[in-house]
């Protein structure tokens, strides 16, 4: 499979081999205030339960006297000292005993969007402040008025919320890439983009510019026209799948792009992914449960529709992801039901049998799940093959472990028993050579399984694979680096 590396204009959206990347401290530390720290982000890894321990904050790193963290770049954190425990009242979010020891994630509190965190979406995991690690951003639907925020990563238990702005119109779709080519990641919220002011920690509202009159459910970021720059794919019920890209003056409405699918069954609410499906070196588009579109000339202006499934083969308007799941070098699909009620969701992957996308074979992984809203293909255990992460809006989260055989066998693992996986994003947040996860809930008591009003906070699953002695991996050439959450790796 040909995988493209985003450099230059796409800023942080890239995969590169990293040398000397600083790791976060995971030992027990003593705080300057005299209170002992918690078990650290690597503590308590002796069992398989998802029970947690908590403690007051102390200083991470080598210089407790000044509150600095030797593992962080000179830019530091906008709040000092750096906590190693949650804020008072958020102790339940700290879980230092992994639920599964093959995928040993510890759980940490990030923050809360605002005082009324309903309809929060538009998520991304990128390096917003150019300090080398990954930050999380998300936005709120315009009818509840919260705008967009980003969370600066300082340490596993210390993230700082910053406001971006408001005024966008989005049903849920958004993302991030360097829109104007200035080397700083900008933020997308459906009909608008917010320009990174290059001082994002200190700035007030970012300048907002209109993309097009498109209020959509899903926006996928990738390289549609194969110019090694970012483009945006828009999906929504009742409109044609379509892509658009900024012109020379990105502050003007985007005029370059194309409608892709045109028939009613091609107008999917979501299910978009971008990648080379037919192996010709040009990125194509998957949109929904039945159709993928060949990028005939590679410039995104001529499309050829291919139906790979029948209506009864999968639920309408699913979530999708692209990647090589059987190790044969071509692009397969992963697919999960959108929501699915309490027990009506299914999970499957589609094998690209001929390597050209013309013969796709479905492999069922699970049924009986519920309230799903994320799927990601990535090597979560650093063993060289791609696994499948599946996120539930509120509740347990899963990874299907790939055994690397041909054909592959997948084993289900519950990696957290109570977490928030609506639009969870995956990347090496702490720069230690394994992949972490940041997520949040949708925030609607009438759907998503939130009738019991669970906490609607943003949360972080720190992968402790490397801290436990596992091999770090910084170069991931067999994984697509665009789509929903670029990049997979940090830059430190």
mmCIF file of N, CA and C in Angstrom, residues 361-413:
data_model
loop_
_atom_site.group_PDB
_atom_site.id
_atom_site.type_symbol
_atom_site.label_atom_id
_atom_site.label_comp_id
_atom_site.label_asym_id
_atom_site.label_seq_id
_atom_site.Cartn_x
_atom_site.Cartn_y
_atom_site.Cartn_z
ATOM 1 N N UNK A 361 -14.468 -8.591 0.705
ATOM 2 C CA UNK A 361 -15.102 -9.668 1.478
ATOM 3 C C UNK A 361 -15.276 -9.236 2.932
ATOM 4 N N UNK A 362 -16.508 -9.348 3.418
ATOM 5 C CA UNK A 362 -16.798 -8.943 4.787
ATOM 6 C C UNK A 362 -16.418 -10.037 5.781
ATOM 7 N N UNK A 363 -15.792 -9.617 6.893
ATOM 8 C CA UNK A 363 -15.478 -10.502 8.014
ATOM 9 C C UNK A 363 -16.092 -9.898 9.271
ATOM 10 N N UNK A 364 -17.069 -10.591 9.842
ATOM 11 C CA UNK A 364 -17.738 -10.096 11.039
ATOM 12 C C UNK A 364 -16.847 -10.286 12.261
ATOM 13 N N UNK A 365 -16.694 -9.235 13.066
ATOM 14 C CA UNK A 365 -15.928 -9.331 14.303
ATOM 15 C C UNK A 365 -16.810 -9.442 15.531
ATOM 16 N N UNK A 366 -17.926 -8.723 15.559
ATOM 17 C CA UNK A 366 -18.777 -8.745 16.745
ATOM 18 C C UNK A 366 -20.151 -8.200 16.406
ATOM 19 N N UNK A 367 -21.133 -8.652 17.170
ATOM 20 C CA UNK A 367 -22.481 -8.082 17.172
ATOM 21 C C UNK A 367 -22.876 -7.883 18.633
ATOM 22 N N UNK A 368 -24.023 -7.242 18.838
ATOM 23 C CA UNK A 368 -24.528 -7.085 20.194
ATOM 24 C C UNK A 368 -23.925 -5.939 20.971
ATOM 25 N N UNK A 369 -23.063 -5.140 20.340
ATOM 26 C CA UNK A 369 -22.536 -3.952 21.002
ATOM 27 C C UNK A 369 -23.547 -2.812 20.880
ATOM 28 N N UNK A 370 -23.254 -1.691 21.544
ATOM 29 C CA UNK A 370 -24.190 -0.578 21.479
ATOM 30 C C UNK A 370 -23.531 0.768 21.647
ATOM 31 N N UNK A 371 -24.164 1.777 21.082
ATOM 32 C CA UNK A 371 -23.788 3.182 21.190
ATOM 33 C C UNK A 371 -22.336 3.417 20.757
ATOM 34 N N UNK A 372 -21.995 2.857 19.595
ATOM 35 C CA UNK A 372 -20.643 3.008 19.059
ATOM 36 C C UNK A 372 -20.524 4.313 18.284
ATOM 37 N N UNK A 373 -19.321 4.911 18.352
ATOM 38 C CA UNK A 373 -19.097 6.118 17.556
ATOM 39 C C UNK A 373 -17.622 6.345 17.252
ATOM 40 N N UNK A 374 -16.877 5.261 17.034
ATOM 41 C CA UNK A 374 -15.498 5.435 16.582
ATOM 42 C C UNK A 374 -14.922 4.098 16.164
ATOM 43 N N UNK A 375 -14.069 4.139 15.139
ATOM 44 C CA UNK A 375 -13.262 2.982 14.756
ATOM 45 C C UNK A 375 -11.958 3.509 14.178
ATOM 46 N N UNK A 376 -10.846 2.900 14.574
ATOM 47 C CA UNK A 376 -9.515 3.308 14.109
ATOM 48 C C UNK A 376 -8.685 2.060 13.860
ATOM 49 N N UNK A 377 -7.999 2.021 12.737
ATOM 50 C CA UNK A 377 -7.019 0.976 12.448
ATOM 51 C C UNK A 377 -5.639 1.516 12.808
ATOM 52 N N UNK A 378 -4.929 0.839 13.710
ATOM 53 C CA UNK A 378 -3.586 1.263 14.115
ATOM 54 C C UNK A 378 -2.913 0.113 14.850
ATOM 55 N N UNK A 379 -1.593 0.128 14.882
ATOM 56 C CA UNK A 379 -0.824 -0.884 15.602
ATOM 57 C C UNK A 379 -0.726 -0.455 17.058
ATOM 58 N N UNK A 380 -1.635 -0.942 17.879
ATOM 59 C CA UNK A 380 -1.735 -0.481 19.255
ATOM 60 C C UNK A 380 -0.812 -1.222 20.208
ATOM 61 N N UNK A 381 -0.234 -2.366 19.785
ATOM 62 C CA UNK A 381 0.677 -3.110 20.657
ATOM 63 C C UNK A 381 2.092 -3.205 20.098
ATOM 64 N N UNK A 382 2.377 -2.418 19.056
ATOM 65 C CA UNK A 382 3.730 -2.315 18.492
ATOM 66 C C UNK A 382 4.306 -3.657 18.051
ATOM 67 N N UNK A 383 3.438 -4.542 17.534
ATOM 68 C CA UNK A 383 3.943 -5.838 17.084
ATOM 69 C C UNK A 383 4.046 -5.928 15.565
ATOM 70 N N UNK A 384 3.798 -4.801 14.866
ATOM 71 C CA UNK A 384 4.003 -4.758 13.426
ATOM 72 C C UNK A 384 2.785 -4.997 12.583
ATOM 73 N N UNK A 385 1.644 -5.342 13.195
ATOM 74 C CA UNK A 385 0.409 -5.468 12.427
ATOM 75 C C UNK A 385 -0.637 -4.523 13.003
ATOM 76 N N UNK A 386 -1.660 -4.250 12.221
ATOM 77 C CA UNK A 386 -2.673 -3.273 12.603
ATOM 78 C C UNK A 386 -3.812 -3.917 13.376
ATOM 79 N N UNK A 387 -4.155 -3.313 14.489
ATOM 80 C CA UNK A 387 -5.290 -3.717 15.308
ATOM 81 C C UNK A 387 -6.469 -2.785 15.017
ATOM 82 N N UNK A 388 -7.596 -3.033 15.655
ATOM 83 C CA UNK A 388 -8.793 -2.226 15.435
ATOM 84 C C UNK A 388 -9.311 -1.725 16.781
ATOM 85 N N UNK A 389 -9.294 -0.419 16.966
ATOM 86 C CA UNK A 389 -9.909 0.187 18.145
ATOM 87 C C UNK A 389 -11.355 0.539 17.830
ATOM 88 N N UNK A 390 -12.252 0.253 18.770
ATOM 89 C CA UNK A 390 -13.667 0.597 18.634
ATOM 90 C C UNK A 390 -14.091 1.370 19.877
ATOM 91 N N UNK A 391 -14.658 2.558 19.667
ATOM 92 C CA UNK A 391 -15.046 3.424 20.764
ATOM 93 C C UNK A 391 -16.541 3.459 20.984
ATOM 94 N N UNK A 392 -16.929 3.334 22.237
ATOM 95 C CA UNK A 392 -18.319 3.508 22.647
ATOM 96 C C UNK A 392 -18.469 4.893 23.260
ATOM 97 N N UNK A 393 -19.590 5.536 23.007
ATOM 98 C CA UNK A 393 -19.805 6.904 23.484
ATOM 99 C C UNK A 393 -19.522 7.023 24.972
ATOM 100 N N UNK A 394 -20.085 6.139 25.778
ATOM 101 C CA UNK A 394 -19.875 6.149 27.213
ATOM 102 C C UNK A 394 -19.960 4.725 27.730
ATOM 103 N N UNK A 395 -18.867 4.235 28.299
ATOM 104 C CA UNK A 395 -18.838 2.859 28.770
ATOM 105 C C UNK A 395 -17.550 2.166 28.370
ATOM 106 N N UNK A 396 -17.601 0.851 28.138
ATOM 107 C CA UNK A 396 -16.379 0.114 27.791
ATOM 108 C C UNK A 396 -15.851 0.489 26.413
ATOM 109 N N UNK A 397 -14.541 0.299 26.259
ATOM 110 C CA UNK A 397 -13.852 0.535 24.986
ATOM 111 C C UNK A 397 -13.081 -0.738 24.646
ATOM 112 N N UNK A 398 -12.896 -0.986 23.340
ATOM 113 C CA UNK A 398 -12.322 -2.257 22.924
ATOM 114 C C UNK A 398 -11.208 -2.079 21.900
ATOM 115 N N UNK A 399 -10.302 -3.052 21.886
ATOM 116 C CA UNK A 399 -9.361 -3.241 20.787
ATOM 117 C C UNK A 399 -9.443 -4.694 20.345
ATOM 118 N N UNK A 400 -9.553 -4.884 19.034
ATOM 119 C CA UNK A 400 -9.458 -6.226 18.459
ATOM 120 C C UNK A 400 -8.012 -6.441 18.038
ATOM 121 N N UNK A 401 -7.341 -7.351 18.758
ATOM 122 C CA UNK A 401 -5.924 -7.630 18.529
ATOM 123 C C UNK A 401 -5.742 -8.505 17.296
ATOM 124 N N UNK A 402 -4.867 -8.059 16.407
ATOM 125 C CA UNK A 402 -4.527 -8.784 15.187
ATOM 126 C C UNK A 402 -3.364 -9.725 15.500
ATOM 127 N N UNK A 403 -3.515 -11.021 15.188
ATOM 128 C CA UNK A 403 -2.435 -11.969 15.487
ATOM 129 C C UNK A 403 -1.358 -12.002 14.413
ATOM 130 N N UNK A 404 -1.541 -11.225 13.327
ATOM 131 C CA UNK A 404 -0.514 -11.132 12.309
ATOM 132 C C UNK A 404 -0.455 -12.276 11.331
ATOM 133 N N UNK A 405 -1.337 -13.247 11.480
ATOM 134 C CA UNK A 405 -1.347 -14.378 10.550
ATOM 135 C C UNK A 405 -2.093 -13.996 9.272
ATOM 136 N N UNK A 406 -1.958 -14.836 8.244
ATOM 137 C CA UNK A 406 -2.703 -14.627 7.001
ATOM 138 C C UNK A 406 -3.493 -15.896 6.694
ATOM 139 N N UNK A 407 -4.824 -15.853 6.790
ATOM 140 C CA UNK A 407 -5.626 -14.682 7.171
ATOM 141 C C UNK A 407 -5.489 -14.377 8.667
ATOM 142 N N UNK A 408 -5.737 -13.127 9.040
ATOM 143 C CA UNK A 408 -5.575 -12.756 10.446
ATOM 144 C C UNK A 408 -6.727 -13.240 11.307
ATOM 145 N N UNK A 409 -6.420 -13.460 12.577
ATOM 146 C CA UNK A 409 -7.442 -13.728 13.589
ATOM 147 C C UNK A 409 -7.431 -12.564 14.571
ATOM 148 N N UNK A 410 -8.626 -12.103 14.954
ATOM 149 C CA UNK A 410 -8.742 -10.956 15.846
ATOM 150 C C UNK A 410 -9.336 -11.389 17.178
ATOM 151 N N UNK A 411 -8.710 -10.930 18.280
ATOM 152 C CA UNK A 411 -9.162 -11.236 19.634
ATOM 153 C C UNK A 411 -9.633 -9.967 20.311
ATOM 154 N N UNK A 412 -10.825 -10.019 20.877
ATOM 155 C CA UNK A 412 -11.407 -8.852 21.528
ATOM 156 C C UNK A 412 -10.789 -8.626 22.910
ATOM 157 N N UNK A 413 -10.395 -7.365 23.178
ATOM 158 C CA UNK A 413 -9.900 -6.949 24.492
ATOM 159 C C UNK A 413 -10.702 -5.741 24.950
#
